[in-house]
mmCIF file of C-alpha atoms and ligand atoms in Angstrom:
data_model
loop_
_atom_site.group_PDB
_atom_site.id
_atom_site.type_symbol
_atom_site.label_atom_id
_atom_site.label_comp_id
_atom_site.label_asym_id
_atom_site.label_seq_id
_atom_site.Cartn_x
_atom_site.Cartn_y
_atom_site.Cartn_z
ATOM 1 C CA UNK A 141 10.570 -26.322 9.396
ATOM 2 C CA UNK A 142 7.619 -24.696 7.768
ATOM 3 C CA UNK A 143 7.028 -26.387 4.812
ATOM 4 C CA UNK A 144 3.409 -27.563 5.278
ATOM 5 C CA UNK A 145 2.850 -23.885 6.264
ATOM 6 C CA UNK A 146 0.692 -21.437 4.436
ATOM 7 C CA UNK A 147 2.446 -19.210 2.045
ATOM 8 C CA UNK A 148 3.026 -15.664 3.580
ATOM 9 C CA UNK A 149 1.586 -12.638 1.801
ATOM 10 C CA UNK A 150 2.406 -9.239 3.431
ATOM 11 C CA UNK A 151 2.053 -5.431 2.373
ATOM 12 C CA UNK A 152 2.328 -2.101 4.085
ATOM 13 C CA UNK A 153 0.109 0.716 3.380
ATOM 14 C CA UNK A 154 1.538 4.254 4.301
ATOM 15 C CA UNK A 155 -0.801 6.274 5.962
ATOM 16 C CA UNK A 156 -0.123 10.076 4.657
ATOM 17 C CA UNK A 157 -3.242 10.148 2.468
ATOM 18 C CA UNK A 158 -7.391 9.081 1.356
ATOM 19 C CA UNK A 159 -7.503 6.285 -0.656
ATOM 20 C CA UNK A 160 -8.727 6.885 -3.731
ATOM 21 C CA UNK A 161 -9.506 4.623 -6.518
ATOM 22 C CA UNK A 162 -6.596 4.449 -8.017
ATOM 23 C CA UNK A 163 -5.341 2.180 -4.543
ATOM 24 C CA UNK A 164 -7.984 0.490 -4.809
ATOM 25 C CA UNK A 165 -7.801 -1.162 -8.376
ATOM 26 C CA UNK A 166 -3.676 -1.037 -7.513
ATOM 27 C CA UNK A 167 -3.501 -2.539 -4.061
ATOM 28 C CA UNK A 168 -6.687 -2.965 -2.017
ATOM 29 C CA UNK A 169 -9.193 -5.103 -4.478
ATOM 30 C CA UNK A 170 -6.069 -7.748 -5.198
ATOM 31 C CA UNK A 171 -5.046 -7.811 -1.246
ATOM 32 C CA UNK A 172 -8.254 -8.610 -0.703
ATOM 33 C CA UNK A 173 -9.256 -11.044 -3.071
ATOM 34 C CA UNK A 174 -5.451 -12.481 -2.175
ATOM 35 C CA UNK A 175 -6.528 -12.810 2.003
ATOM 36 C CA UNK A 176 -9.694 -15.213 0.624
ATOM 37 C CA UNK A 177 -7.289 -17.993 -0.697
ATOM 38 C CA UNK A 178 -7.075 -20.862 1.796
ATOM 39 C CA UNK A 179 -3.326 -21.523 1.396
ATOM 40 C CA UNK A 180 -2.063 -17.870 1.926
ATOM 41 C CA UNK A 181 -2.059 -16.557 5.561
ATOM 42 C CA UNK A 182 -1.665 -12.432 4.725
ATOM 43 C CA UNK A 183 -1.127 -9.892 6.759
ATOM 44 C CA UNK A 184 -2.012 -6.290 5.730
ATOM 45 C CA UNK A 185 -0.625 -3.217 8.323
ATOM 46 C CA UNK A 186 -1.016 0.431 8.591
ATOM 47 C CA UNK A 187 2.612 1.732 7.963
ATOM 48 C CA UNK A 188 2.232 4.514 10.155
ATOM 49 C CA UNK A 189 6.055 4.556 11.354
ATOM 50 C CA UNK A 190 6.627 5.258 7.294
ATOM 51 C CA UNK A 191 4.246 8.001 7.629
ATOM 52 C CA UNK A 192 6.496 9.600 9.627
ATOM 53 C CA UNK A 193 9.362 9.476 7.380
ATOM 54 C CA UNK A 194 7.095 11.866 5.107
ATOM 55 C CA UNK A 195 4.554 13.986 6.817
ATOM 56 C CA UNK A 196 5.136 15.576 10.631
ATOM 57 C CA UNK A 197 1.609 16.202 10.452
ATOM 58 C CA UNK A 198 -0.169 14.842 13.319
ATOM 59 C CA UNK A 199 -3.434 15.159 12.609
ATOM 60 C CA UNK A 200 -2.999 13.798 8.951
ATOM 61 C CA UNK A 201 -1.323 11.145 10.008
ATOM 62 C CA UNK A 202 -3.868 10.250 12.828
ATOM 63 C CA UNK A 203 -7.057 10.901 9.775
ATOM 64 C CA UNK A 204 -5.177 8.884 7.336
ATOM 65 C CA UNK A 205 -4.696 5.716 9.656
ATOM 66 C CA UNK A 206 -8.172 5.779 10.464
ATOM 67 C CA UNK A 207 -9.394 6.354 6.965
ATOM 68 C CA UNK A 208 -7.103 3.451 5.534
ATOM 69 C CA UNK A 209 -8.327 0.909 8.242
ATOM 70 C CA UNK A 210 -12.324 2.113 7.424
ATOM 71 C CA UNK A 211 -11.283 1.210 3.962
ATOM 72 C CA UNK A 212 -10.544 -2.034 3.844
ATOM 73 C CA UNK A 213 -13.008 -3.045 6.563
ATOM 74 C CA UNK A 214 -15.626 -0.961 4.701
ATOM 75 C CA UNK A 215 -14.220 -2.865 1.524
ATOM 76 C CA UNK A 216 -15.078 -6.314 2.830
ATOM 77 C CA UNK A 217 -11.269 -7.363 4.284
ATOM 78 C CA UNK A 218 -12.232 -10.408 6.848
ATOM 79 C CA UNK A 219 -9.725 -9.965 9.530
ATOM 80 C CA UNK A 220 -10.554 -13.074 11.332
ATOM 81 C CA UNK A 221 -8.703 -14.385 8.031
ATOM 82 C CA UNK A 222 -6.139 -11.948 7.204
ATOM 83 C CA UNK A 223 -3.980 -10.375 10.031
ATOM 84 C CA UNK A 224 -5.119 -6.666 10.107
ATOM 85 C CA UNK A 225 -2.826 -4.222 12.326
ATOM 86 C CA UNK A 226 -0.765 -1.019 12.718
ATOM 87 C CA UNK A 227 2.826 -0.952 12.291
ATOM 88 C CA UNK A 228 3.553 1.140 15.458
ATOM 89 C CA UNK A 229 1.204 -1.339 17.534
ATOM 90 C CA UNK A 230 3.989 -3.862 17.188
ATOM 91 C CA UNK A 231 6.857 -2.745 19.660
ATOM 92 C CA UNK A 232 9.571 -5.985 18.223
ATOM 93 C CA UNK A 233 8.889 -3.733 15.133
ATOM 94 C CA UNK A 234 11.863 -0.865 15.951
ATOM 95 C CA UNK A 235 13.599 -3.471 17.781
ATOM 96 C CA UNK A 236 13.603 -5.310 14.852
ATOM 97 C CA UNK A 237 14.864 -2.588 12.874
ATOM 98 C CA UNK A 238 17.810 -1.655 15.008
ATOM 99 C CA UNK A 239 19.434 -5.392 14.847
ATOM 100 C CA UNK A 240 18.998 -5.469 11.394
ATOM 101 C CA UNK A 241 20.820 -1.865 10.910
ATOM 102 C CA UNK A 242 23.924 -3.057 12.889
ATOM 103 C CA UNK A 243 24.283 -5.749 9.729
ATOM 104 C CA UNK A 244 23.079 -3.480 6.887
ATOM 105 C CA UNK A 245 25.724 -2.136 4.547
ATOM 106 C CA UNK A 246 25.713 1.675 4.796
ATOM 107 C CA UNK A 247 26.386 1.533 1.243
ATOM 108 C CA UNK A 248 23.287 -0.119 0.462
ATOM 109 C CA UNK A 249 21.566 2.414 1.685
ATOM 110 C CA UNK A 250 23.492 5.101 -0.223
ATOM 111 C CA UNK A 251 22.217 2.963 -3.488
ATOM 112 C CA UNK A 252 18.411 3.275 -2.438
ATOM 113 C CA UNK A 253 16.385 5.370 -4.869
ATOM 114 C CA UNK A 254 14.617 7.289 -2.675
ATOM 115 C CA UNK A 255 17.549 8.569 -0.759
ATOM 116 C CA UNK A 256 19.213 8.971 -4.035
ATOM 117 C CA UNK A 257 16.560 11.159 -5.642
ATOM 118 C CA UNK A 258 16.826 13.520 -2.517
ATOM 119 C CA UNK A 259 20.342 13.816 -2.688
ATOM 120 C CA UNK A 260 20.079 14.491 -6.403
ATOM 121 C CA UNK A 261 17.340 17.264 -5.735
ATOM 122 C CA UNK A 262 20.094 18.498 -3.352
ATOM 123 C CA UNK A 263 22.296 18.893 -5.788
ATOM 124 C CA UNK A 264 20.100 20.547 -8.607
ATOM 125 C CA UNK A 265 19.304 22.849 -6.301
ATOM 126 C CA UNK A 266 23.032 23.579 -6.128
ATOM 127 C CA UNK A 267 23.166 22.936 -2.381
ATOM 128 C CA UNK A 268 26.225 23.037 -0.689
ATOM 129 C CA UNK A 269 25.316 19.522 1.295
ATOM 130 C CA UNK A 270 24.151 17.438 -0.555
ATOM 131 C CA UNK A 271 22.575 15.495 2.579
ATOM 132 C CA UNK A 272 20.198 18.877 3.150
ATOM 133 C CA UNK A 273 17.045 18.001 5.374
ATOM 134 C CA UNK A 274 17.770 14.637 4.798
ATOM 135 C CA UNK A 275 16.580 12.695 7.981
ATOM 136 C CA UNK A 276 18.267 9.401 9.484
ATOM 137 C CA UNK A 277 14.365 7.982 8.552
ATOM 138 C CA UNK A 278 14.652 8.370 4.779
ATOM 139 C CA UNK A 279 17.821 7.201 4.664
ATOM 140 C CA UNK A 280 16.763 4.346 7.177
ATOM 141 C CA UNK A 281 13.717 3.599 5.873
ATOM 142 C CA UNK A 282 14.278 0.495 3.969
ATOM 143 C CA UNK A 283 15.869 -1.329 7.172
ATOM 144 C CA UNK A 284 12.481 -0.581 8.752
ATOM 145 C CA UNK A 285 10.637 -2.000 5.775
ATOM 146 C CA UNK A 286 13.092 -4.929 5.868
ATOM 147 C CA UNK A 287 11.902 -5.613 9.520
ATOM 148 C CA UNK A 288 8.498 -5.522 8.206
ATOM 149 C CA UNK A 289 8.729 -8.018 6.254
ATOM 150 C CA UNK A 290 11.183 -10.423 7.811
ATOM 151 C CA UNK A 291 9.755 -10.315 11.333
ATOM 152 C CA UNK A 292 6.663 -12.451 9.771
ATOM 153 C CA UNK A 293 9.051 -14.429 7.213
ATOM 154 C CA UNK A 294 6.737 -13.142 4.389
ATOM 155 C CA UNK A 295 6.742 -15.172 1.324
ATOM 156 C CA UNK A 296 5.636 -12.626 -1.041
ATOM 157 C CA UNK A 297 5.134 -8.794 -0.663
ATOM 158 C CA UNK A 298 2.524 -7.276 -3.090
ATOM 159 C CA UNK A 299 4.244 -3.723 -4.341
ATOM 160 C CA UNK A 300 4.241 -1.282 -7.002
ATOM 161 C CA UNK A 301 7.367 -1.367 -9.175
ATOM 162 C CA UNK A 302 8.831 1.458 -6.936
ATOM 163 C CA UNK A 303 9.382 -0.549 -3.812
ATOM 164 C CA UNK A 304 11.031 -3.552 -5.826
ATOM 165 C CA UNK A 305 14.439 -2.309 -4.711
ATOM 166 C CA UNK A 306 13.393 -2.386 -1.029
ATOM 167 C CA UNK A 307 12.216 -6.181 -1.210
ATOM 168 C CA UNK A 308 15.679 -6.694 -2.506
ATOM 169 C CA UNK A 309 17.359 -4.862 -0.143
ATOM 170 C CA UNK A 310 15.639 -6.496 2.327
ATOM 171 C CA UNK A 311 16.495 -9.702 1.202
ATOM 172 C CA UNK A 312 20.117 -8.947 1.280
ATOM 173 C CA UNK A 313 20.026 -8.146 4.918
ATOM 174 C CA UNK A 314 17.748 -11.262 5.391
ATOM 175 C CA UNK A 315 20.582 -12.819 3.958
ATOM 176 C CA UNK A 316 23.376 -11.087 5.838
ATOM 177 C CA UNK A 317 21.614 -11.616 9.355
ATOM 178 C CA UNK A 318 21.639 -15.321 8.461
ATOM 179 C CA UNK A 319 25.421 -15.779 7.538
ATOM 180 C CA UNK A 320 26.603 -13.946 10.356
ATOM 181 C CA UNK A 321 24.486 -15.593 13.078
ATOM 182 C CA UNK A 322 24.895 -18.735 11.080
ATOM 183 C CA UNK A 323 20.844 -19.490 11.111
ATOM 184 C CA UNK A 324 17.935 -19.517 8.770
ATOM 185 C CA UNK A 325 16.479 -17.081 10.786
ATOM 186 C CA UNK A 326 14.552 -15.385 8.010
ATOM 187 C CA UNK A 327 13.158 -16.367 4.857
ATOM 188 C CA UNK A 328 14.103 -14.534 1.626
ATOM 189 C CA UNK A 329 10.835 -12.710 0.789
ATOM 190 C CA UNK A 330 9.974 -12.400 -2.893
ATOM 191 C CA UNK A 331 8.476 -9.226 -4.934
ATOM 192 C CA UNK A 332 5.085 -9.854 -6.520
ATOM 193 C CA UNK A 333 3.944 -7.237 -9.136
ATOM 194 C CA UNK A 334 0.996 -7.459 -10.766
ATOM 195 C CA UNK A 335 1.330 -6.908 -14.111
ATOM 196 C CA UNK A 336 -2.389 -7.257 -15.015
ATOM 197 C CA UNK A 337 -2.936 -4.046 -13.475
ATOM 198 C CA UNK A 338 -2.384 -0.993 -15.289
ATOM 199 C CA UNK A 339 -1.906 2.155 -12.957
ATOM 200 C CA UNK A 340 -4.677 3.316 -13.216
ATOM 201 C CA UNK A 341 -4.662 7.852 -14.530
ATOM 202 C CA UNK A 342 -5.840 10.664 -12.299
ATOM 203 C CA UNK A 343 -8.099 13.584 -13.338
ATOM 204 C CA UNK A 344 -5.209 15.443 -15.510
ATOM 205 C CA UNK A 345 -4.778 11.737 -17.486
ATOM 206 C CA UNK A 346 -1.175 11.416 -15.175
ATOM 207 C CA UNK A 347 -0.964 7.907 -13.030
ATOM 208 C CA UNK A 348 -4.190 8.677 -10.203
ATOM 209 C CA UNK A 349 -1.430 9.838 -7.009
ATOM 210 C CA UNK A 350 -2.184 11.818 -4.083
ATOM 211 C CA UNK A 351 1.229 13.960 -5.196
ATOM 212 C CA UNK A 352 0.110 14.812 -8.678
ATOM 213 C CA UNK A 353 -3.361 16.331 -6.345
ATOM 214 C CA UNK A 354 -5.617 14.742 -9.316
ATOM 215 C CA UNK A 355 -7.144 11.429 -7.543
ATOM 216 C CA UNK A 356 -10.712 10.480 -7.243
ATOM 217 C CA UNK A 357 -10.960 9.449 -3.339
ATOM 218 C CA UNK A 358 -13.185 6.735 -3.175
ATOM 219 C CA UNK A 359 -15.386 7.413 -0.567
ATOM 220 C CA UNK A 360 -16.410 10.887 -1.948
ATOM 221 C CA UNK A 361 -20.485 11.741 -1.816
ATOM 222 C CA UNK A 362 -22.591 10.734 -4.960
ATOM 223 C CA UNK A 363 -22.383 14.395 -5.881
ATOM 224 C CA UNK A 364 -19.157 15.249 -5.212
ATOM 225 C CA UNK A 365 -18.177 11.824 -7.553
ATOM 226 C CA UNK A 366 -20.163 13.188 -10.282
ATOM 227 C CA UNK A 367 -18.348 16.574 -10.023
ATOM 228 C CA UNK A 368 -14.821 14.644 -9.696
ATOM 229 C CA UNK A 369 -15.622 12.184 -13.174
ATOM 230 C CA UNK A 370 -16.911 15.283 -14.930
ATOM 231 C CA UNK A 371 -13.897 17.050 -14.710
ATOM 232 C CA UNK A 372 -11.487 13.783 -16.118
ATOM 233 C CA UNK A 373 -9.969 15.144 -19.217
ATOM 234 C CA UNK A 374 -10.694 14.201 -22.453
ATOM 235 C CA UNK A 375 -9.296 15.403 -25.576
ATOM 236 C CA UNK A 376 -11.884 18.063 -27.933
ATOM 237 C CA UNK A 377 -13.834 15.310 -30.089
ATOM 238 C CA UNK A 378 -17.171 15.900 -30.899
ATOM 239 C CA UNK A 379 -20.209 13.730 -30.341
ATOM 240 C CA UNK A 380 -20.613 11.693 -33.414
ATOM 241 C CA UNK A 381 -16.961 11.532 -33.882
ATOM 242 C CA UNK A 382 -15.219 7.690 -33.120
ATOM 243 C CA UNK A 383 -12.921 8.386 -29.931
ATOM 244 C CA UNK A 384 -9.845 6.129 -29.292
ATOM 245 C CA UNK A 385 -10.441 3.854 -25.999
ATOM 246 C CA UNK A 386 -6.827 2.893 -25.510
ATOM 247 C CA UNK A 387 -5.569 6.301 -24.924
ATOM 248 C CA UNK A 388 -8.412 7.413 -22.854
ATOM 249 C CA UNK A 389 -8.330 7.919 -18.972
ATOM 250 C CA UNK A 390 -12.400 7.467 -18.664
ATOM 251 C CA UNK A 391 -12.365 4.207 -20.701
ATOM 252 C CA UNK A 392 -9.617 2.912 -18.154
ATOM 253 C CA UNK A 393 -11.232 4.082 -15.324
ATOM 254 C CA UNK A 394 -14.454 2.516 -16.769
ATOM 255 C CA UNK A 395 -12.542 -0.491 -17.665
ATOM 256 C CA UNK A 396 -11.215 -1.201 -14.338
ATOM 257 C CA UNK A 397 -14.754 -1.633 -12.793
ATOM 258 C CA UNK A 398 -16.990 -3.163 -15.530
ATOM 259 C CA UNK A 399 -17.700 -6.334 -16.083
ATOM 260 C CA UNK A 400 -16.308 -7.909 -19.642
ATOM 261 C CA UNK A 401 -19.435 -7.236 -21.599
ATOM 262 C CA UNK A 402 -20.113 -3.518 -20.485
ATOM 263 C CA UNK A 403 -16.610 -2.509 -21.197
ATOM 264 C CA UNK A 404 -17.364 -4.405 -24.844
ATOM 265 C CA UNK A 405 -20.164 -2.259 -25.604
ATOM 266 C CA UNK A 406 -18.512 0.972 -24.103
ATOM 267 C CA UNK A 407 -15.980 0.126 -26.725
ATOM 268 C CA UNK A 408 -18.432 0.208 -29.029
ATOM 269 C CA UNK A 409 -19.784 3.329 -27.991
ATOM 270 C CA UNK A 410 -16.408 4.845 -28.494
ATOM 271 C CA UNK A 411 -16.412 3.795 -32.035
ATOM 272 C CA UNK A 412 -19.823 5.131 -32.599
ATOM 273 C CA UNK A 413 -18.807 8.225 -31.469
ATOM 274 C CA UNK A 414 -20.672 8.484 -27.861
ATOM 275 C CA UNK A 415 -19.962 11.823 -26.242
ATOM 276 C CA UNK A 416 -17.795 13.057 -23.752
ATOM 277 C CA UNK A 417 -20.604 14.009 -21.168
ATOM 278 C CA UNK A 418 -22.641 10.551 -22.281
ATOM 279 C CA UNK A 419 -19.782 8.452 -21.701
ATOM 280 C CA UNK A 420 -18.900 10.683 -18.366
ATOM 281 C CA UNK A 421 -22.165 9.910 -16.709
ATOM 282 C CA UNK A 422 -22.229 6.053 -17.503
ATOM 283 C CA UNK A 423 -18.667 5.824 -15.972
ATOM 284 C CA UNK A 424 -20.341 7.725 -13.022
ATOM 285 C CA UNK A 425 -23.454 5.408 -12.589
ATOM 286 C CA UNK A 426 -20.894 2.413 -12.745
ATOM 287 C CA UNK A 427 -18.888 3.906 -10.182
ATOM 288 C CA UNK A 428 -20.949 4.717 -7.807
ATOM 289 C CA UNK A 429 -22.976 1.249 -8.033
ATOM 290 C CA UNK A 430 -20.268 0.020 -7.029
ATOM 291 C CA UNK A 431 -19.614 2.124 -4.168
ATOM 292 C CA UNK A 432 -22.396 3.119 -3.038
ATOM 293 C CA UNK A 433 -22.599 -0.023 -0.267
ATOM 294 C CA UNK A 434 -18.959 0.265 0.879
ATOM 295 C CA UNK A 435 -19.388 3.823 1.041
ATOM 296 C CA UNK A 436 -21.991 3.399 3.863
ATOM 297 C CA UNK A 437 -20.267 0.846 5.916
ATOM 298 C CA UNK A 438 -17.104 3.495 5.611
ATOM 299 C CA UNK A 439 -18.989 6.071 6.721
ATOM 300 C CA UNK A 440 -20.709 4.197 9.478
ATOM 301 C CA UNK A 441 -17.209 2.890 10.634
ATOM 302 C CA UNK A 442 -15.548 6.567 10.482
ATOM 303 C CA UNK A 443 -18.003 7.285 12.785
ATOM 304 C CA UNK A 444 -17.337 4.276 14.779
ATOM 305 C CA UNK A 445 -13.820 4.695 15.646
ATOM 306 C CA UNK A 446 -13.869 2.422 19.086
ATOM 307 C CA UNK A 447 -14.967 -0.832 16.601
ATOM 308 C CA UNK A 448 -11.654 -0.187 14.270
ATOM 309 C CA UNK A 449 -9.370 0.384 17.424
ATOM 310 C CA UNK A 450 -10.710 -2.814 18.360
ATOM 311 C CA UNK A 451 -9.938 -4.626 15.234
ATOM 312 C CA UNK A 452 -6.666 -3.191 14.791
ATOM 313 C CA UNK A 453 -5.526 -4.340 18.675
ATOM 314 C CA UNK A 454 -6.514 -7.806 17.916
ATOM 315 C CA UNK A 455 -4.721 -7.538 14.806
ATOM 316 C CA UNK A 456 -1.988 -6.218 16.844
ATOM 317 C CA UNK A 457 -2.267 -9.198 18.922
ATOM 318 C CA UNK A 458 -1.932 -11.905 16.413
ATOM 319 C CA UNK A 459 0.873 -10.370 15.481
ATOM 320 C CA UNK A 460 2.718 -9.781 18.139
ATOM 321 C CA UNK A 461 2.131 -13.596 19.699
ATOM 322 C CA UNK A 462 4.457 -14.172 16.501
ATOM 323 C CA UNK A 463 6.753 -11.846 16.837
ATOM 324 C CA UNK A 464 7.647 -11.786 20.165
ATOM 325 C CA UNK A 465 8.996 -15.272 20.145
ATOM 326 C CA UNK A 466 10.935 -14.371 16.817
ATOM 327 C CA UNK A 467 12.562 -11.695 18.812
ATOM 328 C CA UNK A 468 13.547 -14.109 21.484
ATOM 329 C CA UNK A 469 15.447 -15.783 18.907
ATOM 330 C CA UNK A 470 17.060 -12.992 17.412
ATOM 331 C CA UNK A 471 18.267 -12.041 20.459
ATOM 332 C CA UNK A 472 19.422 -15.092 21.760
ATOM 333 C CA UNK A 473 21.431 -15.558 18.215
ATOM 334 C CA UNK A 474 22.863 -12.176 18.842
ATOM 335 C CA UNK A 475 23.991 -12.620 22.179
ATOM 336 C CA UNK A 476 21.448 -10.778 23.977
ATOM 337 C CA UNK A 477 19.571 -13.587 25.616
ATOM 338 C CA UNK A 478 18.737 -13.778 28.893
ATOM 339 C CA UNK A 479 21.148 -15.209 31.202
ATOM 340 C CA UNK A 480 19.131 -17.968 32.472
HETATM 341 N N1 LIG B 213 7.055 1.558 1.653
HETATM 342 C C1 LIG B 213 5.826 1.007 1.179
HETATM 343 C C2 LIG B 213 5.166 2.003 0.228
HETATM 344 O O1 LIG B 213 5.383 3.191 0.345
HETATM 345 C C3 LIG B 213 4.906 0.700 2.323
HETATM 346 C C4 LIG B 213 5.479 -0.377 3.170
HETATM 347 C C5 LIG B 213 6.044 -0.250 4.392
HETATM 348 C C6 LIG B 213 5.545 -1.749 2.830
HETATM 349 N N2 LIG B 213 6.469 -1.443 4.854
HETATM 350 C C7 LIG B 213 6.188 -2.387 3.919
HETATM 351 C C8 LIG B 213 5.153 -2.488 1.712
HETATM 352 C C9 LIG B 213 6.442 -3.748 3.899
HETATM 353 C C10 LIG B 213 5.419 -3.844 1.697
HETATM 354 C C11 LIG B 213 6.051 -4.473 2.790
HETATM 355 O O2 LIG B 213 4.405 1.599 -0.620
#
């Protein structure tokens, strides 16, 4: 039925923190270099529903959705191309969720890691249960990334290695739905790493991540940017003495954003020995070449919330022409159509 149709790229972005550069050379630059190919239809949302799995913050939660969507706008996404939207916009979303969860194993959700690795912190703690302040969400929450994905019949879902086990997980309930209410009603959606992309290290030289409290945000002044690359660790070498690219955060961080032939000669700096503070302050001119024009259309639209509400609703809309009529379906199959 849709085989002259574009192929589907979708990903989720949970909105609990600022993006920081480490997202960007992860997940942002290759979503939106993927949205400018003329066979893929993607569609990028705010996964502010996830948020709430994690944080019971409001205001966080509020500040991080609008931060997120001023990022990629600011970062040159083109959402009359690629379907831009929040999760909680799209109402089939939870409805979604809640047929899938009346034909998802419970026992496939026992098996997911992140419900695993709470009940194992449970139990190192020596608590008596091991299910302590463990919320029907986290347990949940790969059903509602399931419906996600499946309500748009994504072809491929852009992750890091962490979430592989939910695009699996979601294709087994894919596949359940189908063989119970004897349909293709979903396609089976595929994991796409990238294995190009190194994760990219934080301040203390651990992968850049807002837990860890050592990421470079990427919006950050010119000053405050100088401060944050200054304080990247490096080991005690001297000036003068050759320094070792491959095991060096600032070289990665360098090597991320350079072109082929600067990140040549900053290799051979290394070898001739350039100095910590040297090599900190060309990393920091690169940088912030690079963002100092996204930086001003970010802050321009953080003060122009109205604009991204606006984009976000149409977003909204596109989507939810699509999924509405998918629900019809799913309800019809389920046997809660309407009666005429
Ligand atoms: N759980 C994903 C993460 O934390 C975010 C997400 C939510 C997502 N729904 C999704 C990613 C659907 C891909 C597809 O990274």
């Amino acid at each position: 039925m849709h085989s002259t149709r574009k192929t589907r790229v979708l990903t989720g972005i949970t909105t609990t923190g600022t993006p920081h550069l480490g997202n960007y050379v992860g997940a942002i630059k290759p979503a939106i270099a993927a949205s400018q190919d003329p066979d893929v239809q993607s569609f990028y949302f705010l996964a502010d529903y996830h948020a709430l799995i994690k944080c019971q913050d409001p205001k966080r939660v509020q500040q991080s959705r609008l931060e997120i969507a001023a990022t990629w706008l600011a970062l040159g996404l083109d959402t009359d191309n690629a379907i831009f939207y929040r999760q909680s916009d799209i109402i089939e979303i939870p409805e979604l969720t809640w047929m899938l969860s009346c034909v998802c194993a419970k026992g496939l959700m026992n098996r997911a890691h992140a419900y695993k690795a709470a009940v194992a912190e449970n139990e190192d703690a020596g608590s008596q249960d091991p299910d302590k302040g463990i919320t029907m969400g986290l347990f949940g929450y790969p059903v509602l990334m399931a419906a996600d994905i499946l309500m748009f019949n994504a072809n491929k879902v852009p992750v890091g290695r962490d979430q592989i086990q939910h695009i699996e997980m979601a294709r087994d309930i894919a596949g359940r739905f189908n063989h119970l209410y004897k349909g293709q009603y979903f396609t089976l959606p595929e994991a796409v790493v990238d294995e190009k992309v190194d994760v990219l290290g934080g301040l203390d030289g651990r992968k850049m991540s807002k837990s860890y409290n050592n990421t470079i945000p990427l919006f950050v002044s010119d000053k405050k940017l100088l401060k944050l690359v200054r304080k990247i660790k490096t080991n005690s070498l001297e000036p003068g003495e050759p320094k070792d690219p491959q095991t060096c955060t600032l070289f990665q961080i360098y090597s991320a954003f350079a072109s082929a032939p600067d990140v040549a000669a900053m290799r051979e700096q290394y070898a001739q020995g350039v100095g910590w503070g040297e090599a900190k302050n060309q990393l920091f001119e690169y940088l912030n070449a690079h963002l100092e024009a996204p930086r001003e259309r970010y802050n321009a639209l953080m003060e122009d919330p109205a604009h991204i509400e606006a984009v976000l609703r149409q977003g909204a809309e596109r989507a939810r022409e699509e999924a509405a009529i998918t629900m019809d379906k799913l309800r019809s199959a389920a046997g809660l159509g309407r009666f005429i």
